[in-house]
mmCIF file of C-alpha atoms in Angstrom:
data_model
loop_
_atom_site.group_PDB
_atom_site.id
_atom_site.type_symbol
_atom_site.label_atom_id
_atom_site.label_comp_id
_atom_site.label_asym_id
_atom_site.label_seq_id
_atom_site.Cartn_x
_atom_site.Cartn_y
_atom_site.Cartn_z
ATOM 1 C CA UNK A 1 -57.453 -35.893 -94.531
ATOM 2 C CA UNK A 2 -60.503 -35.819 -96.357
ATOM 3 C CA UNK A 3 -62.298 -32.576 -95.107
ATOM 4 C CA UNK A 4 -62.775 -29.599 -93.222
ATOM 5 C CA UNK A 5 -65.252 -27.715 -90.686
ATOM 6 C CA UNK A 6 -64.613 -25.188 -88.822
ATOM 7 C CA UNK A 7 -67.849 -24.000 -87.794
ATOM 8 C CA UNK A 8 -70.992 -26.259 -86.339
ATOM 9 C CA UNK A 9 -73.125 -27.829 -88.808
ATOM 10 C CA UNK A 10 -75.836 -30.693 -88.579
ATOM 11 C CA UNK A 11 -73.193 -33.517 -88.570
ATOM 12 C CA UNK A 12 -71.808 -32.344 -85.521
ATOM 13 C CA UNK A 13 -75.257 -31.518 -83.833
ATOM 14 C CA UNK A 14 -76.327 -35.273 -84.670
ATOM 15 C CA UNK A 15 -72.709 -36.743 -83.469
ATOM 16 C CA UNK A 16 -73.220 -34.594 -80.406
ATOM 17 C CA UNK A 17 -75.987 -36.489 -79.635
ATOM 18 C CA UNK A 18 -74.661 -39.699 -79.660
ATOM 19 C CA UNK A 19 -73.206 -38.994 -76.507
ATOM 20 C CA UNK A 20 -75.748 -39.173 -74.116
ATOM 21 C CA UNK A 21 -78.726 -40.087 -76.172
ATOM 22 C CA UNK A 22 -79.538 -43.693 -76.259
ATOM 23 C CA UNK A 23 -82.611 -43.353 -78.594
ATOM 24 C CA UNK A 24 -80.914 -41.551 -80.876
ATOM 25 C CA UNK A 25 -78.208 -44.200 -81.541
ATOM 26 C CA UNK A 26 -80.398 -46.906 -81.149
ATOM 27 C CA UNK A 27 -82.427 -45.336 -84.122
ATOM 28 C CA UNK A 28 -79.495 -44.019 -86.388
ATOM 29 C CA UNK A 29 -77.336 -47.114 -85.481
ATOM 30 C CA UNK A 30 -74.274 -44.997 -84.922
ATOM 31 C CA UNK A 31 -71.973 -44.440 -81.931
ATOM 32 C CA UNK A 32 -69.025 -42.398 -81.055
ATOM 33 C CA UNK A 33 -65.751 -43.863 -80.088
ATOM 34 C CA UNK A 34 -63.038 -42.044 -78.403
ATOM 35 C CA UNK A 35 -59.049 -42.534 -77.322
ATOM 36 C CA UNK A 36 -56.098 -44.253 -79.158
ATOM 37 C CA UNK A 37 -56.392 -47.922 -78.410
ATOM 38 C CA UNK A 38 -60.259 -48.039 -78.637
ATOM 39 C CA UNK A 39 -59.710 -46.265 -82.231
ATOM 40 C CA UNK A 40 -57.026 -48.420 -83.603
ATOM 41 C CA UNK A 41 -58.833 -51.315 -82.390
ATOM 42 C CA UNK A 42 -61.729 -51.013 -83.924
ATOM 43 C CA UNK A 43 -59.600 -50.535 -87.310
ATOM 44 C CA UNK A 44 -57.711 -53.960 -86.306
ATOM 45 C CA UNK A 45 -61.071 -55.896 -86.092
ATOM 46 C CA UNK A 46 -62.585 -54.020 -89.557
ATOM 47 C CA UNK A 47 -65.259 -52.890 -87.324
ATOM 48 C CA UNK A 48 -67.215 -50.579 -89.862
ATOM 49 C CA UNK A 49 -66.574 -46.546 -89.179
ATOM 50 C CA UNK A 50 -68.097 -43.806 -91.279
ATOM 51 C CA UNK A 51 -66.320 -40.901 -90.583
ATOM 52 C CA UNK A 52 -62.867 -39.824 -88.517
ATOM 53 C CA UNK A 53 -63.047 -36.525 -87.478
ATOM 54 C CA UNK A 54 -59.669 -34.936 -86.235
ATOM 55 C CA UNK A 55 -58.870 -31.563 -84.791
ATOM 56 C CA UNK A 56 -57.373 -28.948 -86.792
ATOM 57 C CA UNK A 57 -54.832 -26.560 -85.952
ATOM 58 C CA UNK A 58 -51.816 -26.851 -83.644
ATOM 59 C CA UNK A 59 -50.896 -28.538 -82.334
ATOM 60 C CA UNK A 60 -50.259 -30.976 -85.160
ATOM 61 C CA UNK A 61 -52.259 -34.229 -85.413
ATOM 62 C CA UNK A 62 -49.722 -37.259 -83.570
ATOM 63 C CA UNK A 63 -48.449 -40.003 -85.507
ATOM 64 C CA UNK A 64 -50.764 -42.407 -85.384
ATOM 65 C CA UNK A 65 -53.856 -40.118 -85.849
ATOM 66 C CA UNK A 66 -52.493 -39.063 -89.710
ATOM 67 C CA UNK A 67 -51.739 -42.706 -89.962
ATOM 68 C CA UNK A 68 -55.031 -43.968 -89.457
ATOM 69 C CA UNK A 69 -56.553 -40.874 -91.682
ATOM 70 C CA UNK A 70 -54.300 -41.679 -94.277
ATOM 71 C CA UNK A 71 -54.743 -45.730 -94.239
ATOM 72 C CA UNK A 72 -57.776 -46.185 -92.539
ATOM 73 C CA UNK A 73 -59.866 -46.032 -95.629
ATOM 74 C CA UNK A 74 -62.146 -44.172 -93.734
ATOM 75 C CA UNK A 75 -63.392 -40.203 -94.396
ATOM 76 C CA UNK A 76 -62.014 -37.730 -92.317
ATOM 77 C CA UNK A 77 -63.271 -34.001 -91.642
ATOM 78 C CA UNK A 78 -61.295 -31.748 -89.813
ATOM 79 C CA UNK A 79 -63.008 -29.357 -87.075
ATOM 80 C CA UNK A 80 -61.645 -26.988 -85.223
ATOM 81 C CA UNK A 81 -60.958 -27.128 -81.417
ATOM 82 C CA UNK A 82 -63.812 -25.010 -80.420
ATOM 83 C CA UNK A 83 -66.388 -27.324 -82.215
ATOM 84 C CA UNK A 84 -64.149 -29.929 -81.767
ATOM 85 C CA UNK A 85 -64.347 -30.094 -77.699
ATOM 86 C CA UNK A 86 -68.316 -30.806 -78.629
ATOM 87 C CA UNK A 87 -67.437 -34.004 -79.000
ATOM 88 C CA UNK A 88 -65.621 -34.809 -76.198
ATOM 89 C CA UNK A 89 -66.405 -36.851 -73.881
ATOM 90 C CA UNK A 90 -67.959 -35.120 -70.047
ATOM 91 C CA UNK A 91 -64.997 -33.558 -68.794
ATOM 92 C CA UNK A 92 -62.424 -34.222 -70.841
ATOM 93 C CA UNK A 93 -60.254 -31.932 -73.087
ATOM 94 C CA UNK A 94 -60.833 -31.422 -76.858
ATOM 95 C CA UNK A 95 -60.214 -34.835 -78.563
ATOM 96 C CA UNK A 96 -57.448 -35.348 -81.267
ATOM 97 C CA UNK A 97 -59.540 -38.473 -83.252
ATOM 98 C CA UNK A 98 -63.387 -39.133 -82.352
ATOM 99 C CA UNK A 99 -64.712 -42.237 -84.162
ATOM 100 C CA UNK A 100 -68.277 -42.458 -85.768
ATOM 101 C CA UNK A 101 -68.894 -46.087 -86.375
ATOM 102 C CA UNK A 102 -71.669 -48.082 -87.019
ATOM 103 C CA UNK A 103 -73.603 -50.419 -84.489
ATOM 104 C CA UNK A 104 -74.022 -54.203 -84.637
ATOM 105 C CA UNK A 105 -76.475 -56.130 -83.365
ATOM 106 C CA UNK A 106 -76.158 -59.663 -83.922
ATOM 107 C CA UNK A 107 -79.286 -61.838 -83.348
ATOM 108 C CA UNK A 108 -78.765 -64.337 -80.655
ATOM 109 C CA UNK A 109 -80.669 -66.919 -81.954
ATOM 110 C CA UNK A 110 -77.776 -67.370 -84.410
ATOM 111 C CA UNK A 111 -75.077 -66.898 -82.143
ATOM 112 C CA UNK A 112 -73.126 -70.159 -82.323
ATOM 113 C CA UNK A 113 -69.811 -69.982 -80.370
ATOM 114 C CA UNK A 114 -67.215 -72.726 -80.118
ATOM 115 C CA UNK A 115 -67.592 -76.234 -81.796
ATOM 116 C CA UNK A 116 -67.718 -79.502 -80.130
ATOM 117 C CA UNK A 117 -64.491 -80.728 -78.433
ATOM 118 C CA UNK A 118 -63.920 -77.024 -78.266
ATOM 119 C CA UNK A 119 -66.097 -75.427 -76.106
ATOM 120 C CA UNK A 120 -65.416 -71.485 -75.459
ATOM 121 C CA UNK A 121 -67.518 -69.855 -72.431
ATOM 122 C CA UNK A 122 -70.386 -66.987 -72.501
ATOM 123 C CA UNK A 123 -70.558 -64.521 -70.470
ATOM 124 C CA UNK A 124 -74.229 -63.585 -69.539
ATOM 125 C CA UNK A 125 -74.863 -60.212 -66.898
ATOM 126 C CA UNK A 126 -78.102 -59.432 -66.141
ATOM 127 C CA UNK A 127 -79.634 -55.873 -66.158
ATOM 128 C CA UNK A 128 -76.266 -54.000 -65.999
ATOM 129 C CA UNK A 129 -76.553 -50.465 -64.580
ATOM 130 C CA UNK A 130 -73.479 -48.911 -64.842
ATOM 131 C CA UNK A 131 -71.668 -48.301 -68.433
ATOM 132 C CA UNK A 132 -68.249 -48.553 -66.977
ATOM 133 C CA UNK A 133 -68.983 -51.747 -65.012
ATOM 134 C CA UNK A 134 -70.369 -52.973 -68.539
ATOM 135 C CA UNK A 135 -66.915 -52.308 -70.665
ATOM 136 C CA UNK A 136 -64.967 -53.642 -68.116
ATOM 137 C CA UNK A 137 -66.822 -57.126 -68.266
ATOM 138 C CA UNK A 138 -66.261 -57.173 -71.873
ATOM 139 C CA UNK A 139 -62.809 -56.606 -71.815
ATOM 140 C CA UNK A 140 -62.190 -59.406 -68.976
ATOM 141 C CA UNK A 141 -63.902 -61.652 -71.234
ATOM 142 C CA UNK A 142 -62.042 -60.966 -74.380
ATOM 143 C CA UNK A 143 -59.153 -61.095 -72.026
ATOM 144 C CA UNK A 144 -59.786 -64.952 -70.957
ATOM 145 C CA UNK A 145 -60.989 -66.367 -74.055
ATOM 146 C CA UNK A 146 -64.833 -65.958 -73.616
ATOM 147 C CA UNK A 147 -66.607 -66.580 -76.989
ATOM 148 C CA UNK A 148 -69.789 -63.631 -76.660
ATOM 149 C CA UNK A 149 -71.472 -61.295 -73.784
ATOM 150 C CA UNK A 150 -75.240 -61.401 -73.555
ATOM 151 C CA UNK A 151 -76.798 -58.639 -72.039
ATOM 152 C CA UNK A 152 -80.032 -59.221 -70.564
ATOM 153 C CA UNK A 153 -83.126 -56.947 -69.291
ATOM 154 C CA UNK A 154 -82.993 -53.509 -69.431
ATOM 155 C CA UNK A 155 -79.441 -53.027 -68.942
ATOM 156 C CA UNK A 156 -77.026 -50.107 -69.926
ATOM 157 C CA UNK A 157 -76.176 -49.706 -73.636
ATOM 158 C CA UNK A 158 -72.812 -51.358 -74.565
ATOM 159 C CA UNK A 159 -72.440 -48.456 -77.304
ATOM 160 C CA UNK A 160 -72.588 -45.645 -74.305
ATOM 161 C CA UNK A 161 -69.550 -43.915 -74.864
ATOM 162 C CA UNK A 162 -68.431 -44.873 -70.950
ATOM 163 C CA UNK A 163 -68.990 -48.474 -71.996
ATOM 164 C CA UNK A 164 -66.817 -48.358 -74.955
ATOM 165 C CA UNK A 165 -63.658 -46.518 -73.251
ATOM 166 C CA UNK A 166 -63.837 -48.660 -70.405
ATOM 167 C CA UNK A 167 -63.880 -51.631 -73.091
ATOM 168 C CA UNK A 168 -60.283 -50.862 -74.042
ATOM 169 C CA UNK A 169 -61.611 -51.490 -77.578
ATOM 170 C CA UNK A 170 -62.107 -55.022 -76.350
ATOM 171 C CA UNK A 171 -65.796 -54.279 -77.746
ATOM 172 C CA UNK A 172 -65.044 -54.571 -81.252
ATOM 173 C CA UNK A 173 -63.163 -58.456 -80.913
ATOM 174 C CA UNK A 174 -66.506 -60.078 -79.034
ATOM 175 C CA UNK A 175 -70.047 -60.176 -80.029
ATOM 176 C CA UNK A 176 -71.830 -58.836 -77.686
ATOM 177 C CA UNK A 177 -75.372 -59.506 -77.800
ATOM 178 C CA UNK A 178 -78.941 -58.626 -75.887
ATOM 179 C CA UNK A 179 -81.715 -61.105 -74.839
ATOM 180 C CA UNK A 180 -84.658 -60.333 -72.732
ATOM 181 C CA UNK A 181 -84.051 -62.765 -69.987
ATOM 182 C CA UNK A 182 -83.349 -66.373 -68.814
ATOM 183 C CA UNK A 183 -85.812 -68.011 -71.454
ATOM 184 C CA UNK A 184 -83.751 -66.694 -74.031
ATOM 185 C CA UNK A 185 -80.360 -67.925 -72.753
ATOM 186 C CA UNK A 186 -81.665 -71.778 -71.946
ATOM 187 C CA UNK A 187 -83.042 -71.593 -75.199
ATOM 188 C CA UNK A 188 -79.409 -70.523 -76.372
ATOM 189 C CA UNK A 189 -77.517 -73.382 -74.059
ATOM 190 C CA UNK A 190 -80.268 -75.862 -75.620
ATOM 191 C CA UNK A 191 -78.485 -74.939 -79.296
ATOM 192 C CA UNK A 192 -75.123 -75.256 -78.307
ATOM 193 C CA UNK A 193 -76.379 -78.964 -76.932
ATOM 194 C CA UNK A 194 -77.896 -79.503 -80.337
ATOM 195 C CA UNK A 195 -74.864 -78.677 -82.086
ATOM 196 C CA UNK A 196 -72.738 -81.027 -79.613
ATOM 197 C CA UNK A 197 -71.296 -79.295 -77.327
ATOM 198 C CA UNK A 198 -72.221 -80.315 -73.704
ATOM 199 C CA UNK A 199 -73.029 -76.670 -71.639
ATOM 200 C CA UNK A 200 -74.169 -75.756 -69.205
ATOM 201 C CA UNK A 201 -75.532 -72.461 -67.287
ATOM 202 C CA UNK A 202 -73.737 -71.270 -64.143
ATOM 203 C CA UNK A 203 -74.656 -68.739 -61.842
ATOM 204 C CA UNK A 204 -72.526 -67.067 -59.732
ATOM 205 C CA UNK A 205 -73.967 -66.627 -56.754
ATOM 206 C CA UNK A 206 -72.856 -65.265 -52.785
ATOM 207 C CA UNK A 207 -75.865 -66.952 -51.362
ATOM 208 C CA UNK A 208 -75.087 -70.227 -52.305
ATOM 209 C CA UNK A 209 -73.218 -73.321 -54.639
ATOM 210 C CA UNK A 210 -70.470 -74.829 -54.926
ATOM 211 C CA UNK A 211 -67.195 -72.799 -54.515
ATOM 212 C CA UNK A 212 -65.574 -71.460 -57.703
ATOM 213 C CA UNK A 213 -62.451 -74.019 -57.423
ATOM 214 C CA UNK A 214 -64.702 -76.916 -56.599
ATOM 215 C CA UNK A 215 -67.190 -76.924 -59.987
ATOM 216 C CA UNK A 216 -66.032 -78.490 -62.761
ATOM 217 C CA UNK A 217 -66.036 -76.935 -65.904
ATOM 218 C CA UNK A 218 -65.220 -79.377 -68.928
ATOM 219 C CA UNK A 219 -67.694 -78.420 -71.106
ATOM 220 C CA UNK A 220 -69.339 -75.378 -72.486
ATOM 221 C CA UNK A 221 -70.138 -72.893 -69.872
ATOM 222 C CA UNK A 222 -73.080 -69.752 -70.177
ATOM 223 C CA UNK A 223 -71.881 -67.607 -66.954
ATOM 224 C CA UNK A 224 -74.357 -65.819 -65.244
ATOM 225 C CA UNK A 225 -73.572 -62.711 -63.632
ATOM 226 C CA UNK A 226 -76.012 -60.264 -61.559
ATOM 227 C CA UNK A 227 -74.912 -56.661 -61.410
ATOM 228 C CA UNK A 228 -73.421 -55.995 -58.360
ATOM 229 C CA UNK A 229 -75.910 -57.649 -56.616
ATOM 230 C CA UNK A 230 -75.305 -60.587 -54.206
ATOM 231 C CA UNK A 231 -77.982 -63.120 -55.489
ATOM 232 C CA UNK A 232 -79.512 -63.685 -58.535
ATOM 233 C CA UNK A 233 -83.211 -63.759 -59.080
ATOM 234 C CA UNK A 234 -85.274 -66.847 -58.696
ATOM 235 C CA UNK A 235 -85.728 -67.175 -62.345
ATOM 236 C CA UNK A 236 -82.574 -66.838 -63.128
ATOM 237 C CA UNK A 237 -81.844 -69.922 -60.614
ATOM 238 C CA UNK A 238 -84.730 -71.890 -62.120
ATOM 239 C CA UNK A 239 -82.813 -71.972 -65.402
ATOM 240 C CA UNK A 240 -78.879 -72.446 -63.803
ATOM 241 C CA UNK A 241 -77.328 -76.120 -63.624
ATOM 242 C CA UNK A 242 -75.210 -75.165 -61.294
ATOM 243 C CA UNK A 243 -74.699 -72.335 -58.813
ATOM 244 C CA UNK A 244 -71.156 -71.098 -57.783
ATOM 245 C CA UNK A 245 -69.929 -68.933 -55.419
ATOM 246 C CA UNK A 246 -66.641 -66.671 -55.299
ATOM 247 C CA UNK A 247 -65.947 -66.201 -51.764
ATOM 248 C CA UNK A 248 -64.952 -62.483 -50.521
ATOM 249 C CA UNK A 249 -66.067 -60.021 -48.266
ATOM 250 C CA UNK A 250 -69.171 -59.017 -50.750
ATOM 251 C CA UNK A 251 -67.651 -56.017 -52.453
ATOM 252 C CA UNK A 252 -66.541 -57.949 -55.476
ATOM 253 C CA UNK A 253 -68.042 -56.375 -58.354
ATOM 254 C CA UNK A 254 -69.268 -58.307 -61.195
ATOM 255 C CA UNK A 255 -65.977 -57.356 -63.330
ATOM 256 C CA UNK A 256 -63.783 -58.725 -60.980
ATOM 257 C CA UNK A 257 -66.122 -61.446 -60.460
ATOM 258 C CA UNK A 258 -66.281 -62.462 -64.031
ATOM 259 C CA UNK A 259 -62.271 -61.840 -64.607
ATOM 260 C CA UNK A 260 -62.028 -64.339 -61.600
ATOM 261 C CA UNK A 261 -64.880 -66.883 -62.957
ATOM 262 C CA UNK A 262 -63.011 -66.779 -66.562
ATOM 263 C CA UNK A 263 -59.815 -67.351 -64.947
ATOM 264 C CA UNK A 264 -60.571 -70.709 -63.344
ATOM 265 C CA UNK A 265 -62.636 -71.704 -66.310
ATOM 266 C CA UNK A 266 -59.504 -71.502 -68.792
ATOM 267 C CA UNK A 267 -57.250 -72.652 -65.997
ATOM 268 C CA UNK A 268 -59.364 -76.050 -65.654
ATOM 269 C CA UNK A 269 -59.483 -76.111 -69.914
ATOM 270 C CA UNK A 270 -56.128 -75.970 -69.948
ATOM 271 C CA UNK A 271 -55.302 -78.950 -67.514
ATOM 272 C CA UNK A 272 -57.862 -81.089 -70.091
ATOM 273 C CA UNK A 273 -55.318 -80.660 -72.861
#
């Protein structure tokens, strides 16, 4: 335990902000993470953090909050609760750890998943609007195998503090990347095909295709999710090889839709072995 602060000073102003403001973490390139398994998971993937700061006082820090102070190689400063609860998330109680790490933002044009003869799938949503809907698509696709997220349009911010919790800390074991539409992403299936691996773009789709269990997926798949919505837009069509469609009542959310998507994907990879 590197440090201690028990009144407010500019650090904790700036962290504050990092909350709610967007712009200000797109500029600094820092977000805050919160909770034990989003923490410790971000230390398991050597995702880069520049400061831990812990609450002082009693009750005593847990286990595996001295731990990771102690091993982490990372700074810590110590504030107390009162300045501490600051940097809690909206309504919840004064934090024991809170995270500051530092963004990526890897450059799809040199994202390059998978290798030939072993294709992994991409998960693409467009225009997400919800934070939590956002880190729950990430985690399903670190949960089936899925090599990258691209986030397209003007969609949430995967760093929003919402987004990362609901992530599970599955945000720091999958690139997730942005792109400003469907040009970007055929240009990005036209790559893979370069490199040798056969893909494809599927969209998934209520309005029409082939159902889920029906398509074939042997080769590199770029999954296209809308938002909630039940069709995707005509340009996103234009640029699909295939439309699929998951059939329910309506209400499945693109989550769940993706978690169900990845599922079948692996399942058929797995039969090919």
């Amino acid at each position: 335990m590197t440090g201690r602060g028990n009144t407010r000073n500019a650090s904790v102003e700036l962290w504050r902000e990092y909350l709610g403001n967007r712009a200000r973490r797109s500029r600094d390139g820092r977000f805050l993470v919160h909770g034990r398994r989003a923490i410790t998971r971000a230390v398991e993937c050597h995702w880069p953090l520049e400061t831990l700061v812990y609450r002082l006082g009693a009750p005593e820090p847990p286990d595996w909050v001295r731990q990771l102070l102690e091993t982490g190689g990372v700074p810590g400063v110590g504030l107390v609760p009162e300045v501490m609860v600051e940097l809690a998330e909206p309504g919840e109680a004064v934090p024991e750890l809170v995270a500051v790490a530092v963004t990526r933002r890897p450059e799809l044009e040199e994202f390059a998943p998978g290798a030939p003869g072993d294709p992994v799938p991409v998960v693409v949503v467009d225009r997400p609007a919800s934070a939590i809907r956002l880190g729950a698509l990430i985690r399903s696709a670190v949960a089936f195998g899925a090599g990258g997220i691209i986030v397209t349009g003007s969609g949430v911010d995967q760093y929003d503090p919402q987004s990362v919790r609901a992530s599970d800390g599955a945000l720091f074991a999958i690139p997730v990347l942005r792109a400003s539409g469907p040009a970007q992403v055929a240009a990005f299936r036209d790559r893979q095909r370069a490199r040798g691996i056969a893909t494809r773009i599927v969209g998934s789709d209520d309005h029409g295709g082939l159902a889920l269990d029906e398509a074939e997926f042997d080769g590199g798949t770029v999954l296209v999710l809308g938002d909630d919505s039940e069709a995707l837009t005509s340009a996103w069509r234009q640029v699909c090889d295939e439309l699929v469609c998951i059939p329910t009542d309506g209400t499945l959310g693109s989550p769940s839709a993706a978690a169900v998507a990845l599922y079948e994907i692996a399942r058929q990879r797995r039969a090919l072995r």
